[in-house]
Coordinates of C-alpha atoms and ligand atoms in Angstrom, one line a residue:
M1 CA 55.1 18.1 -64.2
N2 CA 53.5 20.7 -66.2
L3 CA 55.0 21.5 -69.6
H4 CA 54.3 24.7 -71.4
L5 CA 55.3 25.3 -74.9
S6 CA 55.6 28.9 -73.9
P7 CA 54.3 30.9 -70.9
Q8 CA 51.4 32.0 -73.1
D9 CA 50.1 28.4 -73.7
A10 CA 47.4 27.1 -71.5
T11 CA 47.6 23.5 -70.6
E12 CA 45.2 20.8 -69.4
T13 CA 46.3 21.2 -65.8
T14 CA 46.7 24.9 -65.2
P15 CA 43.3 26.5 -64.7
A16 CA 42.6 28.3 -67.9
P17 CA 39.8 30.4 -69.3
P18 CA 36.9 28.6 -71.0
A19 CA 37.7 27.4 -74.5
G20 CA 37.6 30.1 -77.1
T21 CA 38.5 32.9 -74.6
A22 CA 41.9 34.3 -75.6
L23 CA 44.3 35.4 -72.8
F24 CA 45.1 39.1 -72.8
K25 CA 48.7 39.5 -73.6
S26 CA 50.8 42.5 -72.6
R27 CA 54.4 43.6 -73.0
H28 CA 54.2 45.8 -69.9
P29 CA 55.7 44.4 -66.6
E30 CA 52.9 46.1 -64.6
T31 CA 50.3 44.1 -66.4
I32 CA 52.3 40.8 -66.7
A33 CA 52.9 41.0 -62.9
L34 CA 49.2 40.6 -62.4
H35 CA 48.1 38.5 -65.4
G36 CA 51.2 36.8 -66.8
G37 CA 51.0 33.0 -67.6
S38 CA 47.9 30.9 -68.4
Y39 CA 46.2 31.0 -64.9
R40 CA 43.0 33.1 -65.1
F41 CA 40.8 31.6 -62.4
D42 CA 40.4 28.4 -60.6
P43 CA 38.0 26.2 -62.6
T44 CA 36.3 24.6 -59.6
S45 CA 35.8 27.7 -57.4
G46 CA 36.3 30.6 -59.7
A47 CA 39.0 31.9 -57.4
V48 CA 40.9 34.8 -59.0
A49 CA 43.9 34.6 -56.8
V50 CA 46.0 31.5 -57.5
P51 CA 45.1 29.0 -54.8
I52 CA 47.7 27.4 -52.6
Y53 CA 47.6 23.8 -53.8
Q54 CA 48.8 22.3 -50.5
S55 CA 48.9 18.7 -51.7
T56 CA 51.9 16.4 -51.9
S57 CA 50.5 14.3 -54.7
F58 CA 47.9 14.4 -57.5
Q59 CA 45.4 11.8 -58.6
L60 CA 46.8 10.1 -61.7
P61 CA 44.6 9.6 -64.8
G62 CA 44.1 6.0 -65.9
T63 CA 47.1 3.8 -66.3
E64 CA 47.7 4.9 -69.9
G65 CA 47.6 8.5 -68.9
A66 CA 50.0 7.8 -66.0
D67 CA 52.4 6.2 -68.4
K68 CA 52.5 9.3 -70.5
L69 CA 52.9 11.6 -67.4
F70 CA 55.9 9.6 -66.1
A71 CA 57.4 9.6 -69.6
L72 CA 57.0 13.4 -69.7
E73 CA 54.8 13.1 -72.8
A74 CA 51.7 14.7 -71.3
P75 CA 51.3 17.7 -69.1
G76 CA 50.2 17.2 -65.5
H77 CA 51.3 17.1 -61.9
L78 CA 52.4 14.0 -60.1
Y79 CA 54.2 15.0 -56.9
T80 CA 55.0 18.4 -55.4
R81 CA 58.7 17.7 -55.2
V82 CA 58.8 18.0 -59.0
S83 CA 55.9 20.3 -59.8
N84 CA 52.7 21.8 -58.3
P85 CA 50.0 24.1 -59.8
T86 CA 50.8 27.1 -57.5
Q87 CA 54.5 26.7 -58.4
D88 CA 53.6 26.4 -62.0
A89 CA 51.6 29.6 -62.0
F90 CA 54.5 31.5 -60.4
E91 CA 57.0 30.1 -62.8
Q92 CA 55.0 31.1 -65.9
R93 CA 54.4 34.6 -64.5
L94 CA 58.1 35.0 -63.6
A95 CA 59.3 33.7 -67.0
E96 CA 57.0 36.1 -68.8
I97 CA 57.9 39.2 -66.8
E98 CA 61.6 38.5 -67.3
G99 CA 61.1 38.0 -71.1
G100 CA 62.1 34.4 -70.9
A101 CA 60.6 31.1 -72.2
A102 CA 60.4 28.9 -69.1
A103 CA 61.3 28.9 -65.4
L104 CA 61.9 26.6 -62.6
A105 CA 61.1 27.8 -59.0
L106 CA 63.3 26.4 -56.2
S107 CA 63.5 26.5 -52.5
S108 CA 66.2 29.2 -52.3
G109 CA 68.5 31.4 -54.3
Q110 CA 71.4 29.2 -53.3
A111 CA 69.5 26.2 -54.8
A112 CA 68.9 28.2 -58.0
S113 CA 72.6 29.1 -58.4
A114 CA 73.6 25.5 -57.8
F115 CA 71.0 24.1 -60.2
A116 CA 71.9 26.6 -62.9
V117 CA 75.5 25.3 -62.9
L118 CA 74.9 21.6 -62.2
N119 CA 72.5 21.5 -65.1
L120 CA 75.5 22.1 -67.4
A121 CA 78.7 21.0 -65.6
R122 CA 79.7 17.6 -64.4
A123 CA 82.8 16.3 -62.5
G124 CA 85.9 17.2 -64.5
D125 CA 84.2 20.3 -66.1
N126 CA 84.8 23.9 -65.2
I127 CA 82.9 27.2 -65.3
V128 CA 84.2 30.8 -65.5
S129 CA 82.7 33.2 -63.0
S130 CA 83.0 36.9 -62.3
V131 CA 84.7 37.6 -59.0
G132 CA 81.8 40.0 -58.3
I133 CA 79.3 37.6 -56.8
Y134 CA 77.5 37.1 -53.5
G135 CA 79.6 35.4 -50.8
G136 CA 77.3 32.4 -50.5
T137 CA 77.7 31.8 -54.3
W138 CA 81.4 32.2 -53.9
A139 CA 81.5 29.5 -51.2
L140 CA 79.3 27.2 -53.4
F141 CA 81.6 27.6 -56.4
A142 CA 85.0 27.7 -54.6
A143 CA 84.4 24.9 -52.1
T144 CA 81.3 22.8 -52.6
L145 CA 81.3 22.5 -56.4
K146 CA 85.0 22.0 -56.2
N147 CA 84.4 19.0 -54.0
F148 CA 82.0 17.7 -56.6
G149 CA 84.9 17.9 -59.2
I150 CA 83.7 21.1 -60.8
E151 CA 86.3 23.9 -61.0
T152 CA 85.4 27.6 -61.0
R153 CA 87.8 30.0 -62.7
F154 CA 87.3 33.4 -61.2
V155 CA 87.9 36.4 -63.4
D156 CA 87.8 40.2 -63.2
P157 CA 84.5 41.4 -64.8
T158 CA 86.0 44.7 -65.9
D159 CA 88.0 42.7 -68.5
P160 CA 85.4 40.7 -70.5
E161 CA 88.1 39.0 -72.6
A162 CA 89.3 37.4 -69.3
F163 CA 86.3 35.0 -69.8
A164 CA 87.7 33.9 -73.2
R165 CA 91.2 33.5 -71.8
A166 CA 90.0 31.3 -68.9
T167 CA 87.9 29.1 -71.3
D168 CA 89.0 25.6 -72.4
D169 CA 87.2 22.5 -73.9
K170 CA 85.7 21.7 -70.5
T171 CA 84.2 25.1 -69.9
R172 CA 80.4 24.7 -69.6
A173 CA 79.1 28.0 -68.5
Y174 CA 79.9 31.6 -67.7
Y175 CA 78.5 33.1 -64.4
A176 CA 78.0 36.7 -63.2
E177 CA 75.8 39.0 -61.1
S178 CA 74.2 41.9 -62.9
L179 CA 74.6 44.4 -60.1
P180 CA 77.0 42.9 -57.5
N181 CA 77.6 44.5 -54.2
P182 CA 79.7 46.0 -52.6
K183 CA 81.1 47.7 -55.7
L184 CA 77.7 48.0 -57.5
E185 CA 79.4 48.1 -60.9
V186 CA 77.0 46.7 -63.6
F187 CA 78.3 43.6 -65.3
P188 CA 79.1 43.8 -69.1
I189 CA 76.4 41.3 -70.0
A190 CA 76.4 41.8 -73.8
E191 CA 80.2 41.7 -74.1
V192 CA 80.5 38.4 -72.1
A193 CA 77.4 36.8 -73.6
S194 CA 78.8 37.4 -77.1
I195 CA 82.2 35.8 -76.1
G196 CA 80.1 32.9 -74.8
R197 CA 78.3 32.5 -78.1
R198 CA 81.7 32.3 -79.9
F199 CA 82.3 29.1 -77.9
G200 CA 78.8 27.8 -77.5
I201 CA 78.9 28.7 -73.8
P202 CA 75.7 30.0 -72.1
L203 CA 76.0 33.0 -69.8
I204 CA 74.1 32.7 -66.5
V205 CA 73.2 36.0 -64.8
D206 CA 72.1 36.4 -61.2
N207 CA 69.7 39.3 -61.5
T208 CA 68.6 39.3 -57.8
A209 CA 69.6 42.9 -57.2
A210 CA 68.1 44.4 -60.3
P211 CA 64.8 42.8 -61.4
L212 CA 63.1 44.8 -64.2
I213 CA 65.8 47.5 -64.2
I214 CA 68.4 45.2 -65.8
R215 CA 67.1 42.9 -68.6
P216 CA 69.8 40.2 -69.1
F217 CA 68.0 38.4 -71.9
E218 CA 67.8 41.5 -74.0
H219 CA 71.7 41.5 -73.9
G220 CA 72.2 37.9 -74.8
A221 CA 72.2 36.1 -71.4
A222 CA 71.0 32.5 -71.7
I223 CA 69.9 31.9 -68.2
V224 CA 68.7 34.2 -65.4
V225 CA 69.0 33.3 -61.7
Y226 CA 67.0 34.9 -58.9
S227 CA 67.0 34.7 -55.2
T228 CA 63.3 35.5 -55.0
T229 CA 63.9 35.9 -51.3
K230 CA 64.8 39.5 -52.1
Y231 CA 62.8 42.0 -54.3
I232 CA 60.5 39.4 -55.9
G233 CA 59.1 38.4 -52.5
G234 CA 59.7 41.9 -51.4
H235 CA 58.5 41.6 -47.8
G236 CA 61.2 39.7 -46.1
T237 CA 59.0 36.7 -45.4
S238 CA 60.0 33.8 -47.6
I239 CA 63.1 32.1 -48.9
G240 CA 63.0 31.0 -52.6
G241 CA 64.8 31.1 -55.9
A242 CA 64.3 30.5 -59.6
I243 CA 66.1 29.8 -62.8
I244 CA 64.7 31.1 -66.1
E245 CA 65.7 30.1 -69.6
S246 CA 65.7 32.7 -72.4
G247 CA 64.5 30.2 -75.1
T248 CA 66.9 31.8 -77.6
F249 CA 70.3 30.2 -76.7
P250 CA 71.2 27.6 -79.4
F251 CA 71.9 24.7 -77.0
A252 CA 71.3 22.2 -79.9
S253 CA 74.2 23.6 -81.9
Y254 CA 76.9 22.6 -79.5
P255 CA 77.0 18.8 -78.9
K256 CA 80.6 18.7 -77.6
R257 CA 80.3 21.8 -75.4
L258 CA 77.0 20.9 -73.7
P259 CA 77.0 17.1 -72.9
T260 CA 74.3 17.2 -70.2
L261 CA 71.8 18.2 -72.8
H262 CA 73.3 16.1 -75.7
D263 CA 74.4 12.9 -74.1
P264 CA 71.9 10.0 -73.6
D265 CA 70.7 10.0 -70.0
P266 CA 70.6 6.5 -68.5
S267 CA 68.1 7.7 -65.8
Y268 CA 65.6 8.4 -68.7
Q269 CA 66.0 5.3 -70.8
G270 CA 68.9 6.8 -72.7
A271 CA 67.0 9.7 -74.1
T272 CA 68.9 13.0 -74.6
W273 CA 67.2 16.1 -73.1
L274 CA 67.3 18.1 -76.3
E275 CA 65.5 15.3 -78.2
K276 CA 63.0 14.8 -75.4
A277 CA 62.3 18.6 -75.3
E278 CA 62.0 18.8 -79.0
K279 CA 59.5 16.0 -79.1
I280 CA 57.2 17.7 -76.6
G281 CA 57.9 21.3 -77.8
F282 CA 59.5 22.4 -74.5
F283 CA 62.8 23.9 -73.5
A284 CA 65.6 21.4 -72.8
Y285 CA 67.5 23.3 -70.1
I286 CA 64.5 23.8 -67.8
L287 CA 63.1 20.4 -68.6
R288 CA 66.3 18.7 -67.5
A289 CA 66.7 20.9 -64.4
R290 CA 63.3 19.8 -63.2
A291 CA 63.2 16.2 -64.4
V292 CA 66.7 15.3 -63.2
L293 CA 68.1 17.8 -60.7
L294 CA 64.8 18.6 -58.9
R295 CA 63.8 15.0 -58.9
D296 CA 67.1 13.9 -57.5
L297 CA 68.2 16.8 -55.2
G298 CA 64.7 17.8 -54.1
A299 CA 65.1 21.5 -53.5
A300 CA 61.4 22.1 -54.2
I301 CA 59.7 25.4 -53.4
S302 CA 56.7 24.9 -51.1
P303 CA 53.2 25.8 -52.5
Q304 CA 52.9 28.4 -49.7
N305 CA 56.1 30.2 -50.7
A306 CA 55.2 30.0 -54.4
F307 CA 52.0 31.8 -53.4
Q308 CA 54.0 34.4 -51.4
F309 CA 56.2 35.1 -54.5
L310 CA 53.1 35.5 -56.7
Q311 CA 51.9 38.1 -54.2
G312 CA 55.3 39.8 -54.4
L313 CA 55.3 39.8 -58.2
E314 CA 52.0 41.6 -58.3
T315 CA 53.5 44.8 -56.9
L316 CA 57.1 44.3 -58.0
P317 CA 57.1 47.1 -60.6
L318 CA 55.5 49.6 -58.2
R319 CA 57.8 48.7 -55.3
L320 CA 60.9 48.7 -57.4
A321 CA 60.2 52.2 -58.6
Q322 CA 59.8 53.5 -55.0
H323 CA 62.9 51.6 -53.8
N324 CA 64.9 53.2 -56.6
R325 CA 63.5 56.7 -55.9
N326 CA 64.3 56.4 -52.2
A327 CA 67.8 55.1 -52.8
E328 CA 68.6 58.0 -55.1
I329 CA 67.4 60.4 -52.4
V330 CA 69.6 58.7 -49.9
A331 CA 72.7 58.6 -52.2
D332 CA 72.3 62.3 -52.9
Y333 CA 72.0 63.1 -49.2
L334 CA 75.1 61.0 -48.3
K335 CA 77.1 62.5 -51.2
G336 CA 77.2 65.9 -49.5
H337 CA 77.8 64.7 -45.9
P338 CA 81.0 65.9 -44.3
K339 CA 81.5 62.6 -42.3
V340 CA 81.2 60.5 -45.5
S341 CA 84.3 60.0 -47.7
N342 CA 82.7 58.0 -50.5
V343 CA 79.3 57.0 -51.8
I344 CA 79.1 53.9 -53.9
F345 CA 76.1 54.1 -56.2
P346 CA 75.8 53.7 -60.0
K347 CA 74.7 57.3 -60.4
F348 CA 78.1 58.6 -59.2
Q349 CA 80.4 56.2 -61.1
I350 CA 82.9 57.2 -63.7
G351 CA 84.7 55.6 -66.7
E352 CA 83.7 52.1 -67.8
A353 CA 81.5 51.5 -64.7
K354 CA 79.5 54.6 -65.6
A355 CA 79.2 53.4 -69.3
N356 CA 77.9 50.1 -68.2
A357 CA 75.5 51.7 -65.7
E358 CA 74.1 53.8 -68.6
K359 CA 74.0 50.9 -71.0
Y360 CA 72.3 48.4 -68.8
L361 CA 70.2 50.1 -66.2
K362 CA 66.7 51.3 -67.0
P363 CA 67.1 55.1 -67.4
G364 CA 66.8 57.0 -64.1
N365 CA 67.0 53.7 -62.0
F366 CA 70.1 52.9 -60.0
G367 CA 68.9 50.0 -57.8
A368 CA 68.1 50.2 -54.1
L369 CA 71.5 49.3 -52.7
V370 CA 73.7 52.2 -51.6
G371 CA 77.2 51.8 -50.1
F372 CA 79.1 54.5 -48.3
E373 CA 82.3 54.9 -46.4
L374 CA 82.6 56.8 -43.1
K375 CA 85.7 58.9 -42.8
D376 CA 86.5 57.6 -39.3
G377 CA 86.7 53.9 -40.5
R378 CA 85.9 50.7 -38.7
E379 CA 84.8 51.9 -35.3
A380 CA 82.7 54.6 -36.8
G381 CA 81.0 52.0 -38.9
R382 CA 80.2 50.0 -35.8
R383 CA 78.9 53.0 -33.9
F384 CA 76.7 54.0 -36.9
I385 CA 75.1 50.6 -37.0
D386 CA 74.4 50.5 -33.2
A387 CA 72.8 54.0 -33.4
L388 CA 70.2 53.1 -36.1
Q389 CA 66.6 53.3 -35.0
L390 CA 64.6 52.7 -38.2
F391 CA 67.0 50.6 -40.3
Y392 CA 67.3 47.0 -39.3
H393 CA 70.7 45.5 -38.8
V394 CA 70.4 42.3 -40.9
A395 CA 72.4 40.4 -43.5
N396 CA 69.8 40.7 -46.2
I397 CA 68.7 42.9 -49.0
G398 CA 65.4 43.6 -50.9
D399 CA 63.1 43.8 -47.9
A400 CA 60.3 46.4 -47.8
R401 CA 62.1 47.8 -44.7
S402 CA 65.4 49.6 -44.9
L403 CA 68.4 47.5 -43.9
A404 CA 72.0 48.2 -43.0
I405 CA 75.1 46.2 -42.4
H406 CA 78.8 46.8 -41.8
P407 CA 80.4 44.2 -44.0
S408 CA 84.0 44.4 -42.6
T409 CA 82.9 43.1 -39.2
T410 CA 80.1 40.8 -40.4
T411 CA 79.6 39.3 -43.9
H412 CA 83.3 39.8 -44.8
S413 CA 84.9 39.3 -41.4
Q414 CA 86.4 36.0 -42.3
L415 CA 88.5 37.6 -45.1
S416 CA 91.9 39.1 -44.5
A417 CA 92.1 42.9 -44.6
E418 CA 93.7 42.6 -48.1
D419 CA 91.0 40.3 -49.5
Q420 CA 88.3 42.6 -48.0
L421 CA 89.8 45.6 -49.9
A422 CA 90.0 43.5 -53.1
T423 CA 86.2 42.8 -52.9
G424 CA 85.6 46.5 -52.3
V425 CA 85.0 46.4 -48.6
T426 CA 86.9 49.2 -46.8
P427 CA 86.9 49.3 -43.0
G428 CA 84.3 52.1 -42.9
Y429 CA 82.1 50.7 -45.7
V430 CA 78.4 50.4 -44.8
R431 CA 75.9 48.7 -47.1
L432 CA 72.3 50.0 -47.1
S433 CA 69.3 48.3 -48.7
I434 CA 66.8 51.1 -49.0
G435 CA 63.2 50.3 -48.2
L436 CA 59.8 51.8 -48.8
E437 CA 59.5 54.1 -45.8
H438 CA 59.0 57.8 -46.4
P439 CA 62.4 59.1 -47.6
D440 CA 62.4 61.9 -45.0
D441 CA 62.3 59.2 -42.3
I442 CA 65.0 57.2 -43.9
V443 CA 67.3 60.2 -44.2
A444 CA 66.4 61.3 -40.6
D445 CA 67.6 58.0 -39.2
L446 CA 70.8 58.1 -41.3
E447 CA 71.4 61.6 -40.1
Q448 CA 71.2 60.8 -36.4
A449 CA 73.2 57.6 -36.7
I450 CA 76.0 59.3 -38.7
E451 CA 76.0 62.0 -36.0
A452 CA 76.5 59.4 -33.4
A453 CA 79.2 57.5 -35.3
Ligands
PLP1 N1 72.3 35.7 -55.1 C1 72.4 36.9 -54.5 C2 72.8 38.1 -55.3 C3 72.1 37.1 -53.1 O1 72.3 38.3 -52.6 C4 71.7 35.9 -52.4 C5 71.5 36.0 -50.9 O2 71.8 37.0 -50.3 C6 71.6 34.7 -53.0 C7 71.9 34.6 -54.4 C8 71.2 33.5 -52.3 O3 69.8 33.5 -52.1 P1 69.0 32.8 -50.9 O4 69.4 33.5 -49.6 O5 67.6 33.0 -51.3 O6 69.5 31.4 -50.9

């Protein structure tokens, strides 16, 4: 595996500029998206784009070098289940654009959420999670992790102190989404992160819906999770995920609270992950996630998909700006429509939700998800979906194309009417993920479909 002291450090195995050539460093996402990390060009061919290293395994140095690699004492790649140069270049660039220290790319967003928690919690432990999370994450926490012996205590994100009240000696992490749908109310990151720091509990934030426009690390989050399937890939072609460590959470200060990082690991000759990380100048959380969970559970990203996400990252700042502009045009249009009873969009929120939107969203950006309710309810929602010509009817977000779904009869159809309402899904609710088409065309399709509803 490749170990980086920080995303800025070149290593022996990631192609780096000739000795003595400094890497240009920027604090601007537009530049980091293209140049972040230590990859500059391929040393054998001079290729500027990161090559797809489609190889399962890598030639080991002599036996002494191999010993060091296996003991995680030297940088280098062994086997693509655990690390790969294309994956490494993507991880470095993603960590840097997020303002984090180190990242681990995975095969899906689901794998990323699971790894983020399993890296801290074991059977008998618990986590506290916001109720405002994606349905797949909910199922993972409420059913699958429960079967592993890890309990999830769900709390209302509008009451940050609920996280403190649900905490006990076995609580290992807090979990939330920065901009959860359907309600699209921004999570109070700083408030919950500071409660976590009182107890030594890291806050994990799924920032899938708001890359670049919400900056969880700047507000105290310890870990960021992405489904890179969405805006980071950006073109609806590839499933992937990632976890990123801020590099600032004081994991070392909480030996009782964080046993996975402090207790000797029998699968690594009784070393603790904090000691191991300190010895090689790396970050314990990501080191363990790769060396233990990825080794054992194997949710590796393919080199081909890591390449696709590098391509996506290059235009992420540009695309996000256009997604956001188009979404605001759509929300403004819907707001005045006589057949629409409600538009769910951060721009139109009031009270605490408005305060959080103003505090956490990059000014003038509200994300690219728009919810709205048709006055005529469930049947109108179905008719609207069937009449769409430009929008795709899919259970996804963050594609370059505009997407729509009627949650009450699809993603949330297994929930009772009461539970649907509790999650914010009314019978006429429609969720839009606004794409990159010309806004006039997006609005024209909505207009004719609402007319038909
Ligand atoms: N997190 C959020 C907010 C999502 O919307 C999704 C998928 O829709 C996931 C995680 C899971 O990601 P993936 O589909 O890449 O496994």
